[in-house]
Amino acid sequence: MATIEDVAKLAGLSRTTVSRVINNHPYVSQTKRQQVLHAMKELGYVPNSSARSLRNQRTGIIAVLIPRVTNLFFSKFIETLEITISKSDYQLIVCQTQYSKEKELTYLDLLKTRQIDGVIMASLENDWKEVHPYLQYGPIILVNEYEEKADVPTISLNQKRGAYEATEHLIKLGHKRIAYCCGQHKSNVAKEREKGFKQALIDYQLIIDEELTYRKADDIESGREIIKSIIHLQKPPTAIFTGSDEVAAGIIAEAKRVGWSIPENLAVVGFDNQPIAELLQPPITTVHQPVQEMAEKAALVLFNKIHNKVSTEILSLPLKLIIRASTVGEESEVKEMVSR
Amino acid sequence: MATIEDVAKLAGLSRTTVSRVINNHPYVSQTKRQQVLHAMKELGYVPNSSARSLRNQRTGIIAVLIPRVTNLFFSKFIETLEITISKSDYQLIVCQTQYSKEKELTYLDLLKTRQIDGVIMASLENDWKEVHPYLQYGPIILVNEYEEKADVPTISLNQKRGAYEATEHLIKLGHKRIAYCCGQHKSNVAKEREKGFKQALIDYQLIIDEELTYRKADDIESGREIIKSIIHLQKPPTAIFTGSDEVAAGIIAEAKRVGWSIPENLAVVGFDNQPIAELLQPPITTVHQPVQEMAEKAALVLFNKIHNKVSTEILSLPLKLIIRASTVGEESEVKEMVSR
DNA sequence: TTGAAAGCGCTAACAT
DNA sequence: ATGTTAGCGCTTTCAA
């Protein structure tokens, strides 16, 4: 591997001059610049990034913390994030916490050891007081997940409002017994959604029934389980609000299996607006989250932080309800369209 | 930020001794070890990884190249890969080539600049002669994708066999006009599947009709497009083999929209065995790929390469056909079960 | 406009 | 068992 020294020798110049050429510094004559460029090419020289990192105190790498990558919400987030930061020649280290506090802290250690220039936390397992000390080692921003006590830039989605609108939609369709089911990992996202859901019930004078509340649903299988439990209820719900399209898909599949019609026997609302939401029979009414905007904004804000532009931006992006046949069946849809 | 020097001073010892403690070297007395440990704790000392990388010529980071992360096949691969390598304290940089040759080479440059210790290529855009020179900078292994000319460890899936079995399944159900549709990015994966598909037709004396061959289908939308094209054919196919469950899902959704029954009017085979395959109406017959095993094996093989254990392993893992109602309708399924 | 030299923080060969 | 010292490859003062 050729070093800067080798290039300097071959070009008959000093390391300094070579470095100047590498970094596009002024005060290098055209002739010498050419000599250096030529020597670099001849040797196939490429600067060693560990040496640069050590010297410059920056690695050009950032880390993103998520629970797991096989969740379309997070993979979409990472897709956009990686594309965005790579435009600035940054690399992305993916850190799956798997909902573990210990793993989360282990990944934050990357900041301590200076392996990365900054962290985007798209999930949060620990109490903020555990995370806070890491701020002395480098910038951290909170995205998607959020935390009152956190004194860092935060980009979140208006989960409460999103959940409220979805619930209101069900209420306006005449539903009075609405089940709630979301994931639960001490996440504020889940908490805010629950707030929005309950607020809607309150605003429309409906009763909140804890029997109809499920808090550990986060995949297809758990959706199925919920139906298995619901069918034994004396007074089953007529509608159900869920925290993800996957859960909704599981619910719909199992409900159909036991002979229920959707939405006649049970109206179902999903969350995320994943591609499958449109494909299922019936297509799922769901809440679209602007993941891409969130990722782009996250990259921007973290870069600002890294370059010491002091920002403590707190941003909340709006969600959007997308109405499909899992709440408004074919017939009622027609009716509604006519009535417009 | 405390350095090793600070720790040494505080402990009243040399940098060497501190380094020995950090790296668990022998020949450090218990007393001094304790002194060092104590000083480290007091200063909140953590070794600087850039300095270690520079000195040790290893970064503890590997890169994985994929087209994009929002594809369940690849996100599942990355999920398992990250979990596996993190057990050995390695970090994973995700590189999305977006099917671009230039981007692929840019990411391979990480090897040149020594930002990473090795590369797992789960996709391949360039000709091997473009990639080959990078081997002098560090280990590269090929996973999923493969290439005759490549002189590197390769872990692939037996795509030809998988496609053959899926096609044979359709033939045995009595289909004679079978459409083929796969993605095409000069990928050998696609080529091998096509070979398997055609071999099956040949073995059963069926005609290969180029009119029924689609080669740029890789998402839901392209599946829909294919149906739009097929319905205008004079002699439409009675079955269709696809390269992904997403394409199959698009085909099924659109076919139903135009009033076709699946599998009565068109039998559909997917690929990947994604969770949605089971949820759709009808559930999709598909080919399961052992992604997790592949990822675990990939980590193992790359680590071996990194530690100079010379292996040029070429491995091919088997695929498995999973039969569901998109090829074998409810009734025929019953028949078949009875006939067993 | 160019170069000499110090030093980023660490490890290892060598000496004791 | 412990310390001295050279150097990994780079950038940046400082001096010329």
PDB file of N, CA and C in Angstrom, chain A residues 227 231 251-262 264-266:
ATOM      1  N   ILE A 227     -57.396 -11.967  17.275  1.00  0.00           N
ATOM      2  CA  ILE A 227     -58.702 -12.451  16.820  1.00  0.00           C
ATOM      3  C   ILE A 227     -59.109 -13.686  17.618  1.00  0.00           C
ATOM      4  N   ILE A 231     -62.769 -13.437  19.563  1.00  0.00           N
ATOM      5  CA  ILE A 231     -63.985 -14.208  19.249  1.00  0.00           C
ATOM      6  C   ILE A 231     -64.643 -14.821  20.482  1.00  0.00           C
ATOM      7  N   ILE A 251     -54.741  -9.803  11.653  1.00  0.00           N
ATOM      8  CA  ILE A 251     -56.120  -9.751  12.156  1.00  0.00           C
ATOM      9  C   ILE A 251     -57.109 -10.096  11.046  1.00  0.00           C
ATOM     10  N   ILE A 252     -56.889  -9.464   9.907  1.00  0.00           N
ATOM     11  CA  ILE A 252     -57.804  -9.700   8.791  1.00  0.00           C
ATOM     12  C   ILE A 252     -57.762 -11.149   8.318  1.00  0.00           C
ATOM     13  N   ALA A 253     -56.545 -11.678   8.198  1.00  0.00           N
ATOM     14  CA  ALA A 253     -56.403 -13.053   7.731  1.00  0.00           C
ATOM     15  C   ALA A 253     -57.116 -14.016   8.675  1.00  0.00           C
ATOM     16  N   GLU A 254     -56.883 -13.843   9.968  1.00  0.00           N
ATOM     17  CA  GLU A 254     -57.472 -14.763  10.941  1.00  0.00           C
ATOM     18  C   GLU A 254     -58.999 -14.555  11.032  1.00  0.00           C
ATOM     19  N   ALA A 255     -59.413 -13.302  10.976  1.00  0.00           N
ATOM     20  CA  ALA A 255     -60.853 -13.018  11.054  1.00  0.00           C
ATOM     21  C   ALA A 255     -61.581 -13.691   9.897  1.00  0.00           C
ATOM     22  N   LYS A 256     -60.992 -13.598   8.708  1.00  0.00           N
ATOM     23  CA  LYS A 256     -61.608 -14.235   7.554  1.00  0.00           C
ATOM     24  C   LYS A 256     -61.627 -15.752   7.729  1.00  0.00           C
ATOM     25  N   ARG A 257     -60.559 -16.240   8.320  1.00  0.00           N
ATOM     26  CA  ARG A 257     -60.463 -17.693   8.519  1.00  0.00           C
ATOM     27  C   ARG A 257     -61.604 -18.209   9.407  1.00  0.00           C
ATOM     28  N   VAL A 258     -61.977 -17.390  10.394  1.00  0.00           N
ATOM     29  CA  VAL A 258     -63.067 -17.832  11.262  1.00  0.00           C
ATOM     30  C   VAL A 258     -64.428 -17.380  10.728  1.00  0.00           C
ATOM     31  N   GLY A 259     -64.427 -16.884   9.499  1.00  0.00           N
ATOM     32  CA  GLY A 259     -65.715 -16.616   8.844  1.00  0.00           C
ATOM     33  C   GLY A 259     -66.269 -15.208   8.996  1.00  0.00           C
ATOM     34  N   TRP A 260     -65.472 -14.293   9.524  1.00  0.00           N
ATOM     35  CA  TRP A 260     -65.960 -12.914   9.644  1.00  0.00           C
ATOM     36  C   TRP A 260     -65.747 -12.168   8.341  1.00  0.00           C
ATOM     37  N   SER A 261     -66.637 -11.223   8.047  1.00  0.00           N
ATOM     38  CA  SER A 261     -66.407 -10.347   6.905  1.00  0.00           C
ATOM     39  C   SER A 261     -65.796  -9.043   7.399  1.00  0.00           C
ATOM     40  N   ILE A 262     -64.879  -8.554   6.588  1.00  0.00           N
ATOM     41  CA  ILE A 262     -64.264  -7.256   6.865  1.00  0.00           C
ATOM     42  C   ILE A 262     -64.751  -6.283   5.797  1.00  0.00           C
ATOM     43  N   GLU A 264     -67.666  -5.627   7.479  1.00  0.00           N
ATOM     44  CA  GLU A 264     -69.014  -5.751   8.033  1.00  0.00           C
ATOM     45  C   GLU A 264     -69.011  -6.219   9.490  1.00  0.00           C
ATOM     46  N   ASN A 265     -68.243  -7.278   9.775  1.00  0.00           N
ATOM     47  CA  ASN A 265     -68.204  -7.758  11.154  1.00  0.00           C
ATOM     48  C   ASN A 265     -67.142  -7.054  11.983  1.00  0.00           C
ATOM     49  N   LEU A 266     -66.114  -6.598  11.312  1.00  0.00           N
ATOM     50  CA  LEU A 266     -65.030  -5.927  12.032  1.00  0.00           C
ATOM     51  C   LEU A 266     -64.307  -4.973  11.075  1.00  0.00           C
TER      52      LEU A 266
END
